[in-house]
Each structure stands twice: as C-alpha cells, then as structure tokens.
Coordinates of C-alpha atoms in Angstrom, one line a residue:
Chain A
M1 CA -12.0 29.5 15.9
S2 CA -9.1 28.5 17.5
W3 CA -6.3 26.2 16.1
Q4 CA -6.5 24.3 18.9
A5 CA -10.4 23.7 18.3
A6 CA -9.5 23.0 14.2
A7 CA -6.8 20.4 15.2
W8 CA -8.7 18.6 18.0
L9 CA -11.9 18.8 15.4
M10 CA -9.6 17.6 12.2
L11 CA -7.0 15.4 14.0
G12 CA -9.5 14.1 16.6
G13 CA -12.7 13.9 14.5
S14 CA -10.7 11.8 12.0
T15 CA -9.0 9.3 14.3
A16 CA -12.5 8.8 16.1
L17 CA -14.2 8.0 13.2
L18 CA -11.3 5.5 12.2
F19 CA -12.1 3.6 15.4
L20 CA -15.6 3.7 14.7
G21 CA -15.1 1.7 11.6
L22 CA -15.9 4.6 8.8
P23 CA -13.6 3.3 6.0
V24 CA -10.5 5.2 6.2
A25 CA -10.8 7.2 3.0
L26 CA -14.7 7.7 4.2
S27 CA -13.4 9.3 7.5
F28 CA -11.3 11.5 5.9
L29 CA -14.1 13.1 3.6
V30 CA -16.3 13.6 6.2
I31 CA -14.3 15.5 8.5
N32 CA -13.3 17.4 5.2
L33 CA -16.2 18.4 4.5
V34 CA -17.1 19.6 7.7
G35 CA -13.5 21.4 7.5
A36 CA -14.2 22.9 4.3
L37 CA -17.4 23.8 5.8
L38 CA -15.8 25.6 8.1
F39 CA -12.3 26.9 7.2
L40 CA -12.6 27.3 3.3
G41 CA -16.1 29.6 3.4
G42 CA -19.5 27.6 3.7
E43 CA -21.0 26.1 0.8
A44 CA -18.0 27.7 -1.7
G45 CA -14.9 25.9 0.0
L46 CA -17.4 22.8 -0.6
T47 CA -17.8 23.2 -4.5
Q48 CA -13.7 23.9 -4.0
F49 CA -13.5 20.9 -1.6
A50 CA -14.7 18.8 -4.8
R51 CA -12.6 20.3 -7.2
N52 CA -9.5 19.0 -5.0
S53 CA -10.3 15.7 -5.0
V54 CA -10.4 15.1 -9.0
G55 CA -6.8 17.3 -9.1
S56 CA -5.2 15.2 -6.0
V57 CA -5.3 11.8 -7.5
A58 CA -4.8 12.6 -10.7
S59 CA -1.0 13.1 -10.4
F60 CA 1.7 11.3 -12.7
S61 CA 3.6 10.9 -9.4
L62 CA 1.0 8.0 -8.3
T63 CA 1.1 5.9 -11.3
P64 CA 3.8 3.7 -10.2
I65 CA 1.1 2.5 -7.0
P66 CA -0.9 0.7 -9.7
L67 CA 2.1 -0.6 -12.1
F68 CA 4.3 -2.0 -8.4
I69 CA 1.0 -3.6 -7.4
L70 CA 0.7 -5.2 -10.9
M71 CA 4.4 -6.5 -10.7
G72 CA 3.9 -9.0 -8.2
E73 CA -0.2 -9.7 -9.1
V74 CA 1.5 -11.0 -12.1
L75 CA 3.6 -13.3 -10.9
F76 CA 1.2 -14.8 -8.2
H77 CA -1.1 -15.3 -11.1
T78 CA 1.4 -16.9 -12.9
G79 CA 2.3 -19.1 -10.6
L80 CA 6.5 -17.4 -10.7
A81 CA 6.4 -16.6 -7.6
V82 CA 6.8 -20.3 -6.7
K83 CA 9.7 -20.7 -8.9
V84 CA 11.9 -18.4 -6.5
I85 CA 11.4 -20.9 -3.5
D86 CA 12.7 -23.5 -5.9
G87 CA 15.3 -21.5 -7.0
V88 CA 17.0 -20.3 -3.6
E89 CA 16.5 -23.7 -1.9
R90 CA 18.4 -26.1 -4.3
L91 CA 21.6 -23.1 -3.8
I92 CA 21.5 -23.4 0.1
R93 CA 23.5 -26.3 1.4
Q94 CA 23.3 -27.4 5.0
V95 CA 23.4 -24.8 7.8
P96 CA 21.2 -24.6 10.8
G97 CA 18.0 -24.1 10.1
R98 CA 18.3 -24.4 6.5
L99 CA 14.7 -24.2 5.8
A100 CA 14.0 -20.8 7.5
V101 CA 17.6 -19.4 6.0
V102 CA 15.9 -20.1 2.3
A103 CA 12.6 -18.4 3.3
V104 CA 14.2 -15.4 4.5
V105 CA 16.5 -15.3 1.3
A106 CA 13.5 -16.4 -1.1
G107 CA 11.7 -13.5 1.0
T108 CA 14.3 -11.1 0.0
V109 CA 14.4 -11.9 -3.5
F110 CA 10.9 -12.2 -3.8
S111 CA 10.5 -9.2 -2.3
A112 CA 13.2 -7.0 -5.2
I113 CA 10.2 -8.0 -7.8
S114 CA 6.8 -7.5 -5.4
G115 CA 5.5 -4.5 -3.4
S116 CA 2.9 -6.6 -1.4
T117 CA 3.8 -7.5 2.2
I118 CA 0.7 -9.9 2.8
A119 CA 1.4 -11.3 -0.7
T120 CA 4.7 -12.2 0.3
T121 CA 3.9 -13.7 4.2
A122 CA 0.8 -15.3 2.3
M123 CA 3.0 -17.6 -0.3
L124 CA 5.4 -17.7 1.9
G125 CA 3.7 -19.4 4.6
S126 CA 0.8 -21.6 2.4
L127 CA 4.0 -23.1 0.9
M128 CA 6.5 -23.3 3.4
L129 CA 5.1 -23.6 7.2
P130 CA 3.7 -26.6 6.4
V131 CA 7.2 -28.1 4.7
M132 CA 8.9 -26.3 8.3
L133 CA 6.4 -27.9 10.7
A134 CA 5.8 -31.9 8.9
R135 CA 10.1 -31.7 9.2
G136 CA 9.7 -31.2 13.5
Y137 CA 10.5 -27.1 13.1
H138 CA 9.0 -25.4 16.5
P139 CA 6.4 -23.3 15.4
T140 CA 7.8 -20.4 16.6
M141 CA 10.8 -21.1 14.7
A142 CA 8.5 -21.7 11.3
T143 CA 6.5 -18.8 11.3
G144 CA 9.2 -16.1 13.2
P145 CA 11.2 -15.8 9.7
L146 CA 8.3 -15.6 7.5
M147 CA 6.2 -13.1 8.5
A148 CA 9.5 -11.1 9.5
I149 CA 10.5 -10.8 5.6
G150 CA 7.4 -10.6 4.8
A151 CA 7.6 -6.8 6.2
V152 CA 10.7 -6.6 4.7
D153 CA 8.8 -6.3 1.3
M154 CA 8.2 -2.7 2.4
L155 CA 11.5 -1.7 2.6
I156 CA 13.1 -3.3 -0.8
P157 CA 11.6 -1.6 -4.4
P158 CA 9.4 -2.0 -5.3
S159 CA 7.1 -1.1 -2.9
A160 CA 3.5 1.0 -3.4
L161 CA 3.6 1.9 -0.3
T162 CA 6.9 4.0 -0.8
V163 CA 5.6 5.3 -3.1
L164 CA 2.8 6.8 -1.3
L165 CA 4.9 7.8 1.0
G166 CA 6.6 10.0 -1.4
S167 CA 4.0 11.3 -2.8
L168 CA 1.8 12.6 0.0
S169 CA 5.0 13.8 1.9
G170 CA 7.1 15.3 -1.2
I171 CA 10.1 13.3 -0.4
S172 CA 11.8 12.4 -4.1
I173 CA 10.2 8.5 -4.1
A174 CA 13.2 7.3 -6.2
G175 CA 15.8 8.4 -3.0
L176 CA 13.5 6.7 -1.2
L177 CA 13.0 3.6 -3.2
I178 CA 16.7 3.2 -3.7
G179 CA 17.3 4.3 0.1
G180 CA 15.0 1.5 1.8
V181 CA 17.3 -0.9 0.5
V182 CA 20.5 -1.0 2.1
P183 CA 18.3 -1.0 5.6
G184 CA 16.4 -3.7 4.3
L185 CA 19.6 -6.3 3.4
V186 CA 21.0 -5.3 6.5
L187 CA 17.5 -7.2 8.2
S188 CA 17.5 -10.1 5.8
L189 CA 21.0 -11.0 6.6
A190 CA 20.3 -10.5 10.4
F191 CA 17.3 -12.9 10.1
V192 CA 19.8 -15.2 8.9
I193 CA 22.7 -14.7 11.5
Y194 CA 19.3 -15.0 13.8
I195 CA 18.5 -18.4 12.4
I196 CA 21.5 -19.8 12.6
A197 CA 23.2 -18.9 15.7
R198 CA 19.7 -19.7 17.5
V199 CA 19.2 -22.9 16.4
K200 CA 22.9 -23.9 17.0
L201 CA 22.1 -22.6 20.4
N202 CA 18.9 -24.8 20.6
P203 CA 18.8 -27.7 17.7
S204 CA 15.9 -29.0 18.3
L205 CA 13.7 -25.9 17.6
A206 CA 14.9 -26.9 13.5
P207 CA 15.6 -30.5 14.0
K208 CA 18.2 -31.7 11.1
T209 CA 16.8 -33.1 8.1
A210 CA 17.8 -34.5 5.0
F211 CA 17.2 -32.8 1.4
T212 CA 18.3 -33.6 -2.2
E213 CA 21.7 -31.8 -2.9
Y214 CA 21.5 -31.7 -6.5
Q215 CA 25.0 -31.2 -8.6
G216 CA 26.1 -29.1 -11.3
W217 CA 23.7 -27.8 -13.7
Q218 CA 20.7 -29.7 -12.4
K219 CA 21.3 -27.1 -9.2
L220 CA 21.9 -24.2 -10.9
R221 CA 18.9 -24.6 -13.4
P222 CA 16.1 -23.4 -11.7
F223 CA 18.2 -20.4 -10.0
V224 CA 19.3 -19.6 -14.2
Q225 CA 16.1 -20.0 -15.4
Y226 CA 13.7 -18.2 -13.3
V227 CA 15.5 -16.1 -10.5
I228 CA 18.3 -14.6 -12.2
P229 CA 15.5 -13.6 -15.1
L230 CA 13.3 -12.3 -12.3
V231 CA 15.5 -10.1 -10.0
S232 CA 16.6 -8.7 -13.5
I233 CA 13.2 -6.8 -13.7
F234 CA 14.5 -5.5 -10.4
A235 CA 17.8 -4.2 -12.0
V236 CA 15.5 -2.6 -15.4
V237 CA 13.4 -0.9 -12.5
V238 CA 16.5 0.9 -11.0
A239 CA 19.1 1.1 -13.5
S240 CA 16.2 2.8 -15.6
M241 CA 15.6 5.1 -13.0
S242 CA 19.5 6.1 -12.3
A243 CA 21.0 6.5 -15.6
G244 CA 17.5 9.4 -16.3
W245 CA 16.6 7.0 -19.2
A246 CA 13.2 6.5 -17.3
T247 CA 11.4 8.6 -14.3
P248 CA 10.5 6.3 -11.2
T249 CA 6.9 6.4 -12.2
E250 CA 8.1 5.9 -16.0
S251 CA 10.3 3.0 -14.7
A252 CA 7.2 1.2 -13.0
A253 CA 5.6 0.9 -16.0
I254 CA 8.4 -0.5 -17.7
G255 CA 8.7 -2.9 -14.1
A256 CA 5.3 -4.2 -15.2
F257 CA 5.6 -4.2 -18.9
F258 CA 9.1 -6.8 -18.1
T259 CA 7.2 -8.4 -15.5
M260 CA 3.8 -9.8 -18.5
L261 CA 7.0 -10.6 -21.1
L262 CA 9.0 -13.0 -18.8
A263 CA 5.6 -14.6 -17.9
A264 CA 4.8 -14.6 -21.8
L265 CA 8.0 -16.4 -22.6
Y266 CA 7.6 -18.2 -19.8
G267 CA 4.2 -19.6 -21.3
A268 CA 3.0 -18.7 -18.1
L269 CA 0.4 -15.8 -18.5
S270 CA -3.0 -16.2 -20.3
V271 CA -5.7 -13.7 -20.8
K272 CA -7.9 -15.6 -17.2
N273 CA -4.3 -15.0 -15.3
L274 CA -4.1 -11.6 -16.6
V275 CA -7.5 -10.7 -16.1
A276 CA -7.7 -11.9 -12.6
A277 CA -3.6 -9.8 -12.3
L278 CA -5.6 -6.6 -13.4
R279 CA -8.4 -7.4 -10.7
G280 CA -6.1 -7.5 -7.7
T281 CA -4.7 -4.5 -8.8
A282 CA -7.7 -2.1 -9.5
A283 CA -8.5 -3.0 -5.8
I284 CA -5.1 -2.1 -4.0
S285 CA -4.6 0.6 -6.0
G286 CA -8.6 1.7 -5.7
M287 CA -8.2 1.6 -2.1
I288 CA -5.2 3.4 -1.8
L289 CA -6.3 6.0 -4.1
F290 CA -9.5 6.4 -2.6
I291 CA -8.0 6.9 0.5
I292 CA -5.9 10.1 -1.6
V293 CA -8.6 11.7 -2.5
G294 CA -9.8 11.9 1.0
A295 CA -6.4 12.6 2.6
T296 CA -4.6 16.0 0.2
T297 CA -7.8 17.5 0.7
F298 CA -7.3 16.6 4.5
S299 CA -3.5 18.3 4.7
Q300 CA -4.7 21.1 2.8
I301 CA -7.8 22.0 5.3
L302 CA -5.6 20.9 8.0
S303 CA -2.8 23.8 7.2
F304 CA -5.5 26.6 6.5
S305 CA -6.9 26.4 9.5
G306 CA -4.1 27.3 11.1
A307 CA -3.4 23.7 13.3
S308 CA -0.6 22.4 10.8
N309 CA 1.3 25.7 12.2
G310 CA 0.4 25.8 15.9
L311 CA 1.2 21.9 16.1
V312 CA 4.5 23.0 15.2
E313 CA 5.1 26.4 16.5
L314 CA 3.9 24.4 20.0
I315 CA 6.3 21.7 19.5
S316 CA 9.1 24.1 18.4
S317 CA 8.4 25.9 21.8
L318 CA 9.0 23.0 23.7
G319 CA 12.9 23.4 23.4
L320 CA 13.5 20.2 22.9
S321 CA 16.7 19.4 20.6
P322 CA 15.5 18.6 17.4
L323 CA 17.2 14.1 18.1
A324 CA 14.8 14.1 20.9
V325 CA 11.7 15.4 18.7
L326 CA 12.8 13.0 16.0
A327 CA 12.8 10.4 18.4
A328 CA 9.3 11.3 19.7
M329 CA 8.0 11.1 16.4
M330 CA 9.5 7.9 15.8
L331 CA 8.2 6.4 19.3
L332 CA 4.6 8.1 18.1
L333 CA 4.4 6.3 15.2
I334 CA 5.6 2.7 16.4
F335 CA 2.6 3.5 19.3
L336 CA 0.3 4.3 16.4
G337 CA 1.1 0.9 15.0
L338 CA -0.2 -0.7 17.1
F339 CA -3.3 0.1 16.5
V340 CA -4.2 1.6 12.9
E341 CA -3.0 0.1 10.0
Q342 CA -0.2 1.8 7.7
V343 CA -1.8 4.0 4.5
S344 CA -3.7 5.9 7.9
M345 CA 0.0 6.1 9.8
M346 CA 0.9 8.3 7.0
M347 CA -2.8 10.4 6.6
I348 CA -2.6 10.9 10.4
T349 CA 1.1 12.3 10.8
L350 CA 2.7 13.5 7.8
P351 CA 0.3 17.1 7.6
I352 CA 2.1 17.9 11.1
Y353 CA 5.5 16.0 10.7
M354 CA 6.5 17.0 7.1
P355 CA 6.8 21.1 8.4
L356 CA 8.6 19.8 11.6
V357 CA 11.0 18.1 8.6
A358 CA 11.5 21.1 7.5
K359 CA 11.6 22.9 10.4
Y360 CA 14.4 21.1 12.0
G361 CA 16.3 20.4 8.7
F362 CA 16.4 16.9 8.8
D363 CA 17.3 14.8 5.4
P364 CA 14.3 14.0 4.2
V365 CA 14.9 11.1 2.7
W366 CA 16.5 9.8 5.9
F367 CA 13.3 10.7 8.4
G368 CA 11.1 8.8 4.9
V369 CA 13.6 5.6 5.3
M370 CA 12.9 5.5 9.6
F371 CA 9.2 6.1 8.5
L372 CA 9.2 3.1 6.2
I373 CA 11.0 1.2 9.2
C374 CA 8.5 2.1 11.6
M375 CA 5.6 1.2 9.2
Q376 CA 7.4 -2.3 8.9
L377 CA 7.7 -2.1 12.7
G378 CA 3.7 -2.0 12.8
L379 CA 3.3 -4.4 10.5
L380 CA 4.5 -7.1 13.5
L381 CA 3.6 -5.7 16.4
P382 CA 1.0 -7.7 18.5
P383 CA -1.6 -8.0 18.9
H384 CA -2.7 -6.2 15.6
G385 CA 0.0 -6.6 13.0
L386 CA -1.8 -7.3 9.8
L387 CA 1.6 -10.0 9.3
L388 CA 0.8 -12.0 12.0
M389 CA -3.1 -11.9 11.4
T390 CA -2.4 -13.1 7.8
M391 CA 0.3 -15.7 9.3
K392 CA -2.7 -17.0 11.2
G393 CA -5.1 -17.3 8.1
V394 CA -2.4 -19.7 6.5
A395 CA -1.2 -21.6 9.1
P396 CA -2.4 -25.1 10.3
P397 CA -4.3 -25.3 13.8
Q398 CA -1.1 -26.5 15.5
V399 CA 0.4 -23.0 14.8
R400 CA -1.9 -20.9 18.2
M401 CA -1.8 -17.4 18.5
G402 CA 0.8 -17.5 21.3
H403 CA 3.2 -19.1 19.2
I404 CA 3.1 -16.6 16.5
F405 CA 3.3 -13.6 19.5
Q406 CA 6.5 -15.3 21.1
A407 CA 8.2 -16.0 17.0
V408 CA 8.1 -12.5 15.9
L409 CA 9.5 -10.7 19.6
P410 CA 13.0 -11.3 18.3
Y411 CA 12.7 -9.9 14.8
I412 CA 10.9 -6.9 16.5
A413 CA 14.1 -6.2 18.3
M414 CA 16.2 -6.4 15.7
S415 CA 13.9 -4.4 13.8
L416 CA 14.4 -1.8 16.3
L417 CA 18.1 -2.1 16.3
V418 CA 18.3 -1.2 12.6
L419 CA 16.1 1.6 13.5
A420 CA 18.4 2.8 16.0
L421 CA 20.6 2.3 13.4
V422 CA 19.4 4.3 11.0
F423 CA 19.5 6.7 13.3
F424 CA 22.7 7.1 14.2
V425 CA 24.1 6.3 11.4
P426 CA 22.1 8.1 8.4
A427 CA 24.2 7.2 5.9
V428 CA 23.3 3.1 6.5
A429 CA 20.2 5.0 4.4
L430 CA 21.8 7.9 2.3
W431 CA 24.8 6.9 1.1
L432 CA 22.8 4.2 -2.0
P433 CA 20.7 6.9 -3.2
K434 CA 23.7 9.7 -3.0
A435 CA 26.0 7.0 -5.1
L436 CA 23.3 6.7 -7.9
L437 CA 21.3 9.3 -7.9
Chain B
M1 CA -35.1 -5.7 -4.8
Q2 CA -32.2 -8.2 -4.4
R3 CA -32.4 -8.7 -8.1
L4 CA -32.8 -4.9 -8.4
E5 CA -29.4 -5.5 -6.0
N6 CA -27.7 -8.6 -8.1
A7 CA -28.1 -6.1 -11.6
Y8 CA -26.7 -3.3 -10.4
G9 CA -23.4 -4.9 -9.3
R10 CA -23.1 -6.6 -12.2
L11 CA -22.8 -2.9 -13.4
L12 CA -20.3 -2.3 -10.7
E13 CA -18.2 -5.4 -11.9
V14 CA -17.8 -3.5 -15.8
L15 CA -17.0 -0.6 -14.2
A16 CA -14.0 -2.0 -12.4
L17 CA -13.1 -3.8 -15.8
A18 CA -12.7 -0.6 -17.1
G19 CA -10.5 0.1 -14.9
C20 CA -8.7 -3.0 -15.4
A21 CA -8.6 -1.8 -19.2
L22 CA -7.5 1.5 -18.2
I23 CA -4.4 0.2 -15.7
F24 CA -3.2 -1.9 -18.5
G25 CA -3.7 0.5 -20.9
M26 CA -1.2 2.7 -18.5
T27 CA 2.0 0.9 -18.8
L28 CA 1.9 -0.1 -22.4
M29 CA 1.1 4.2 -22.8
I30 CA 4.2 4.9 -20.6
C31 CA 6.4 2.0 -22.1
A32 CA 5.9 3.9 -25.5
D33 CA 6.8 7.0 -24.3
V34 CA 9.9 6.0 -23.2
L35 CA 11.2 3.5 -25.9
L36 CA 10.0 6.3 -28.7
R37 CA 11.5 9.5 -26.2
N38 CA 15.3 6.5 -25.6
V39 CA 14.8 5.1 -28.5
R40 CA 13.9 6.9 -31.9
I41 CA 12.1 4.2 -33.5
V42 CA 10.2 6.2 -35.6
P43 CA 11.6 9.4 -37.2
G44 CA 10.6 12.5 -35.9
M45 CA 8.6 10.9 -33.3
V46 CA 10.0 12.1 -29.6
G47 CA 8.3 10.3 -27.0
L48 CA 4.3 10.7 -26.2
E49 CA 4.3 14.5 -25.0
W50 CA 0.9 13.6 -24.3
A51 CA 1.4 10.4 -22.1
N52 CA 2.1 12.0 -18.9
E53 CA -1.2 13.4 -19.1
I54 CA -3.3 10.9 -20.5
S55 CA -1.8 8.4 -17.2
E56 CA -3.2 11.4 -14.9
G57 CA -6.4 11.3 -16.2
M58 CA -6.8 7.4 -16.3
L59 CA -5.4 7.1 -12.6
Y60 CA -8.2 9.5 -11.3
L61 CA -10.7 7.1 -13.7
V62 CA -9.4 4.2 -12.1
T63 CA -10.1 5.3 -8.3
V64 CA -13.4 6.7 -9.2
L65 CA -14.5 3.5 -11.4
T66 CA -13.4 1.1 -9.1
A67 CA -14.7 3.1 -5.4
P68 CA -18.2 1.7 -6.1
W69 CA -17.0 -2.0 -6.9
L70 CA -14.8 -2.1 -3.7
M71 CA -17.7 -0.9 -1.2
R72 CA -19.9 -4.0 -2.6
Q73 CA -16.9 -6.6 -1.8
G74 CA -16.2 -4.4 1.6
Q75 CA -12.7 -4.0 0.6
H76 CA -12.8 -0.2 1.5
I77 CA -9.9 -1.0 4.7
R78 CA -11.1 0.6 7.8
V79 CA -9.6 0.1 11.5
D80 CA -11.7 -2.6 13.1
I81 CA -10.8 -3.0 16.5
L82 CA -13.5 -1.0 18.0
L83 CA -16.0 -3.0 16.4
R84 CA -14.8 -6.4 18.0
A85 CA -13.9 -5.7 21.1
V86 CA -17.7 -3.9 21.5
P87 CA -21.0 -7.0 22.1
K88 CA -21.6 -7.7 18.5
P89 CA -25.4 -6.5 18.9
L90 CA -23.3 -3.3 19.9
G91 CA -20.9 -3.4 16.9
W92 CA -23.6 -3.8 14.8
A93 CA -25.1 -0.4 16.1
M94 CA -21.9 1.3 15.2
E95 CA -21.9 0.0 11.9
W96 CA -25.5 1.6 10.9
V97 CA -23.9 5.0 12.5
V98 CA -21.1 4.5 10.3
D99 CA -23.4 3.7 7.0
V100 CA -25.7 7.0 8.1
L101 CA -22.5 9.0 8.5
A102 CA -21.6 7.7 5.0
L103 CA -24.0 7.5 3.2
A104 CA -24.4 11.4 4.3
C105 CA -20.8 11.9 2.6
C106 CA -21.2 10.6 -0.6
A107 CA -24.7 12.3 -1.5
A108 CA -22.9 15.6 0.0
I109 CA -20.0 14.8 -2.5
T110 CA -22.2 14.0 -5.4
Y111 CA -24.6 17.5 -4.9
Y112 CA -20.9 19.9 -4.5
G113 CA -19.3 18.0 -7.5
A114 CA -22.0 18.2 -9.9
R115 CA -22.4 21.8 -9.2
A116 CA -18.3 22.0 -9.3
A117 CA -19.1 20.5 -12.4
L118 CA -22.1 23.1 -13.7
A119 CA -20.0 25.8 -12.8
S120 CA -16.9 25.1 -14.7
W121 CA -19.7 24.1 -17.8
K122 CA -21.1 27.5 -17.6
A123 CA -18.1 29.0 -17.3
G124 CA -16.2 27.3 -20.1
S125 CA -13.0 27.0 -18.2
M126 CA -10.6 24.6 -19.6
S127 CA -8.1 22.7 -18.5
I128 CA -4.9 24.3 -20.1
K129 CA -1.7 21.6 -20.0
T130 CA 0.4 20.0 -22.7
L131 CA -3.6 19.3 -24.7
I132 CA -6.5 21.5 -23.7
T133 CA -9.5 20.1 -22.8
P134 CA -12.9 21.7 -20.5
E135 CA -12.3 21.0 -17.3
W136 CA -15.7 19.6 -17.0
W137 CA -14.8 16.5 -18.6
L138 CA -12.8 15.2 -15.6
L139 CA -15.2 17.5 -12.6
S140 CA -18.3 15.2 -14.4
V141 CA -16.9 11.7 -13.0
L142 CA -16.9 12.7 -9.6
P143 CA -20.6 13.5 -9.0
V144 CA -21.5 10.1 -10.8
A145 CA -19.3 7.8 -9.7
F146 CA -20.5 9.7 -6.0
L147 CA -24.0 8.7 -7.1
A148 CA -23.1 5.2 -8.0
L149 CA -21.7 4.8 -4.4
T150 CA -24.8 6.7 -2.3
I151 CA -26.7 4.0 -4.1
E152 CA -24.3 1.1 -3.3
M153 CA -24.5 2.3 0.7
L154 CA -28.4 2.1 0.2
F155 CA -28.4 -1.7 -0.5
R156 CA -25.2 -2.3 1.6
M157 CA -27.3 -1.0 4.7
R158 CA -29.7 -3.1 3.3
R159 CA -27.7 -6.2 3.1
L160 CA -26.8 -5.0 6.9
W161 CA -30.7 -5.1 7.8
L162 CA -30.7 -7.9 6.5
G163 CA -27.6 -10.3 7.8
P164 CA -26.7 -11.2 11.6
R165 CA -26.2 -8.6 14.1
A166 CA -22.9 -8.6 14.1
P167 CA -20.1 -6.3 12.5
R168 CA -18.8 -6.8 9.2
D169 CA -16.0 -9.3 7.7
D170 CA -14.4 -5.4 5.5
A171 CA -11.0 -5.1 4.8
V172 CA -8.5 -3.8 6.8
S173 CA -5.4 -3.5 5.0
T174 CA -4.0 -2.3 1.5
G175 CA -1.2 -4.9 2.1

C-alpha cells in the first residue's frame, strides 16, 4: 500500500470515526486494529498490538497526570479553592472593573495549584459571575475574564495536559511545565490591563460599587492564612524539580501529598471528600490514559506504514521556509481547535509534527509552548470552545450565548498576540526553563 | 435484565474504587521514595528502588480498571458536533453504528489480548527490570478489562434501545 493510501486510512479514518461520535480512545483503537492487520503482519501484528497497549501507559513519565489532577480535585472538594478568591479580593483596592480584575488574579493564583481548566472556569463562574451581574457588570465584562483566565490554567503548572503533551511528543516535561509560566503570566497581565482600560473608556460596563475595605491584619489574614500556604505547593513542585531532588514525575507526587497535608492541617480533609477527590481524579485521568492506550500504537503504525515519513518529505519538498512551516502547523492547530478537543488535537497532529520539528531543528520546548497556547485558544474559540459551554452551563439565563461569544473575542485576540510574541521572541518561552533547569 | 445491569454497574464501581486506592497508594509510595532518597532517615536505605516500576504497573491498572466504569458513566470523551447537527433520529442511528464498531473493537482486543497473554505464559516470558516478574501478570489484565468493556457495550446498546431516539449526552472533554 502506498504511503498516501496509508495516510488517508490512518489519519482520515480516525478523523472520520471521531466525527461519527465514537469515543476518542476507541476511534484510535479501531484504526489500530485495521492498521495492525495491514501493516504489522496480520494476526501476529494484532497480538503485538495488544502487547503494545500494556506498554503504552505503563510509563513512569505519565504518572503526573493523575497526581496533578488529584491536587486540583482535593482543593475543590475540601472547599479550599474558595478561600483563594477571598484572600485575593481583600488585597485589591478600587480599580476600574475591580471584580473582573479580582477574578483574573484569583484565577492566576488558582492556576498555580490546579491542573483543570474546566474546574477553574466553573468555580470562578459559579462564585463570581452572580456577584458581578448583581453589581451591574455587563454580561460581556462579567464572563470574558472568567473564561480567559480558565484557559490560562493550561499554561501555568501544574497542568495534566502539559504532561501529556510532553509524554506523547518526547519534549522535556519539566521544560514544558516551566516554559508555560511566562506566557501564562503575560496573558494574565494583558487581561488585567485590558479590563482596566476598557472600563475606563466605558465605565458602564462595570459600575463602581462600594466594597468593605479591610485594614491591617484583617486585610492580610486570608491571604497569609490560605493563599500563601497553597501557592507554596506550586513552589515546592517547581523547586523540587529544578533543585534536582525529584524528577517532574516525583514532584507531582510531592505536590499532591502536600495538598492533602495542607487540607488536613486546615481541618478540611475528611474521608468523604478525599474519596470524592480520588473518584474525580480516577475519572479524568482514566479517560486521558485510555486514549493514550490507543494513541501510542497509532503513532507507531503510522510511522511503520511510511505515512509519517511520506508526509514529512512531502512538506519538506514544498520548499517553504522553516518559519512558514511552523506558522502553518500552528494555523492548522488553531483550525482544529474549532472542532476538536485538546487530547485529540495532540493525537492527530503529533505523529506528523514531531518529525517536522526534528527535521527543521525547532527548539522542542519553544514548539511545545506554542502548541499549548494553540490548545488554550481552542478552549475559547466559538462556536464549540469548551469553556464557552462551561460558562453557559454555570451562567444565569440572562447571559445569552451571544454575550459569551462577544465576551471572549478580545481575549482570543490577546492570546493570538502572545502566540505571535512567543513565535517571534522564543526567549519568552525559553529563558525560564534555561534559567531553572 | 435490569437487575443484572445494576449488579454489573456495582461491580464496575468496585473496580473504579480499586483504581482510586491505587492512585492514593501511588502518591504515598513515590513520596516515600523521594524522602528516603534525599533524607536518609532509614540507615542503609536509599529510596525504594522498585517504586518507579510499581508505579508504572499501578498506572496501567488504573487505566484498565476505570475504563469500563467510565463507559457506564458516559465519560469516555468524544466529538459530538455531527451528532448534534443532524436530526435526532439520524443521530440515534449513528450511535448504533458507533456502538457496533466499539463492540467489535473491544471483543477483538479481548481475543488478541488473551492470545498475547497466553503466548507469554506458555513461553515463560519474564519482564526483567528492577523487579523480575512474569510478563503475563500485566498482559492478562488487558483481556479481562476489555471483556468487561465488551459486556458493558452490550448493556450500553440495551440502554440506547430503551432510551429516547436521540444521541446520548456523553462527555466531550477531559477539562
């Protein structure tokens, strides 16, 4: 079979099955069965495929996935997540669009202790959206910052999807985790500046309302009592990784353990909420890991069939400059983000993208951070962006889908600008990993 | 049949709880390894050298133990854009196509997984890393898990038949 036919079968077949509605993991497994039969030597190939399935997830580099998810789940189920908002709110003085600014800052802090974008958006949306709307905030000013900062969660470690990207692509997981920090913080800062500027230009978007200004210790108490200890988990994770005491995998376990320990010290951890957190962790990590079972063999068969090489050679023969190829890769990712969720985006593109990264000599961490920004964009792109749906799910009925689409547009523009910034100034993504690792 | 389906659901719950216990155990084990390696609190003990390998096995078990339970919960993510775009009866018909494909896939992996495990057992293949263990120990879990998935697919098709003539509301993202 020609490589073109193999590529159509493997890439086209899996995409068709995905859009038919077959679960992502099974879409890859079905195509793997066909691929193993055709390219791995018939029945022997099918038996080998079953054997490969075990090896695909029995990998130490994947253990941070459940462990990072566990950190976020413990914080939600013990109620500690809510304390972060309180701690941040008391510190922020009267600025235009104050509550939206509070949401962005609290969301950034929360990103550093949770690895789930949906959970962050849902929590901020359910807690802060009703308050903002009640104080006269326009629905676009109330919902936009919450969705945008939820998406940033993917860039700031801990992030389970970053670990998955590193594991599937062979890019340094520690490099990716640390490489996402600066672009994530740049985005958060851009959001704050945008909110303040927008409300200054049009104060009716976020009317100035009275709030209790605490003084002295009362102002600092929730920040010192909750935010600093919780953020110290982030410091422990990054420090243990960069000091060489623990591998990225082991630092995830340390982070999860410290989260449980802190929750216990606050008296917030019970058997009931620990089991709830573990169930949530088992569900999210189980679905990600099951996809990996199919995806790993998929990449192997794609490579074995000659399709990967054929596609790479075809792209190379077009005579495009390396940066044009890279730009086309990012545009394709953004396009995929319109329809496909993040794990599938990785599965479909990485088997072709990584040989191109090697061929053109792109820095893998630089490439990986841009990949993460494109996936983060995918969460926000209308009409199917996942965080748009999450926001609609927690918003009161007066917030219409049109408000949500309109609200997210400036934040999409800012994310595209940051993507362009990382594209043209790689140091934005690379200097921190180089300094720490 | 409904009682059988409920009883099977409880079995899947037990498997998922075992997955939860494995995640908890894995966290504690890796931390103990890091602690013992960096702070020599037990004389002569420099970490748990087998911790990485056991973690790998635990991760695999978490994956296969939770897979049938996630299928029952409708939490194996999928892309449902097309299913939502077409008329409901057509979406329902597409669900049948998808279910038949999934059932055949799970049954095939059960069969070939069993063959791989059996061949490994017969050949006496060993996994030689830090620990030396028979390879079939891990291989044999795969066909059991996919058998559980195959059975769950049958119950899932039954629910589709008895339910409304429309696509299901399954999960669409890992978040």
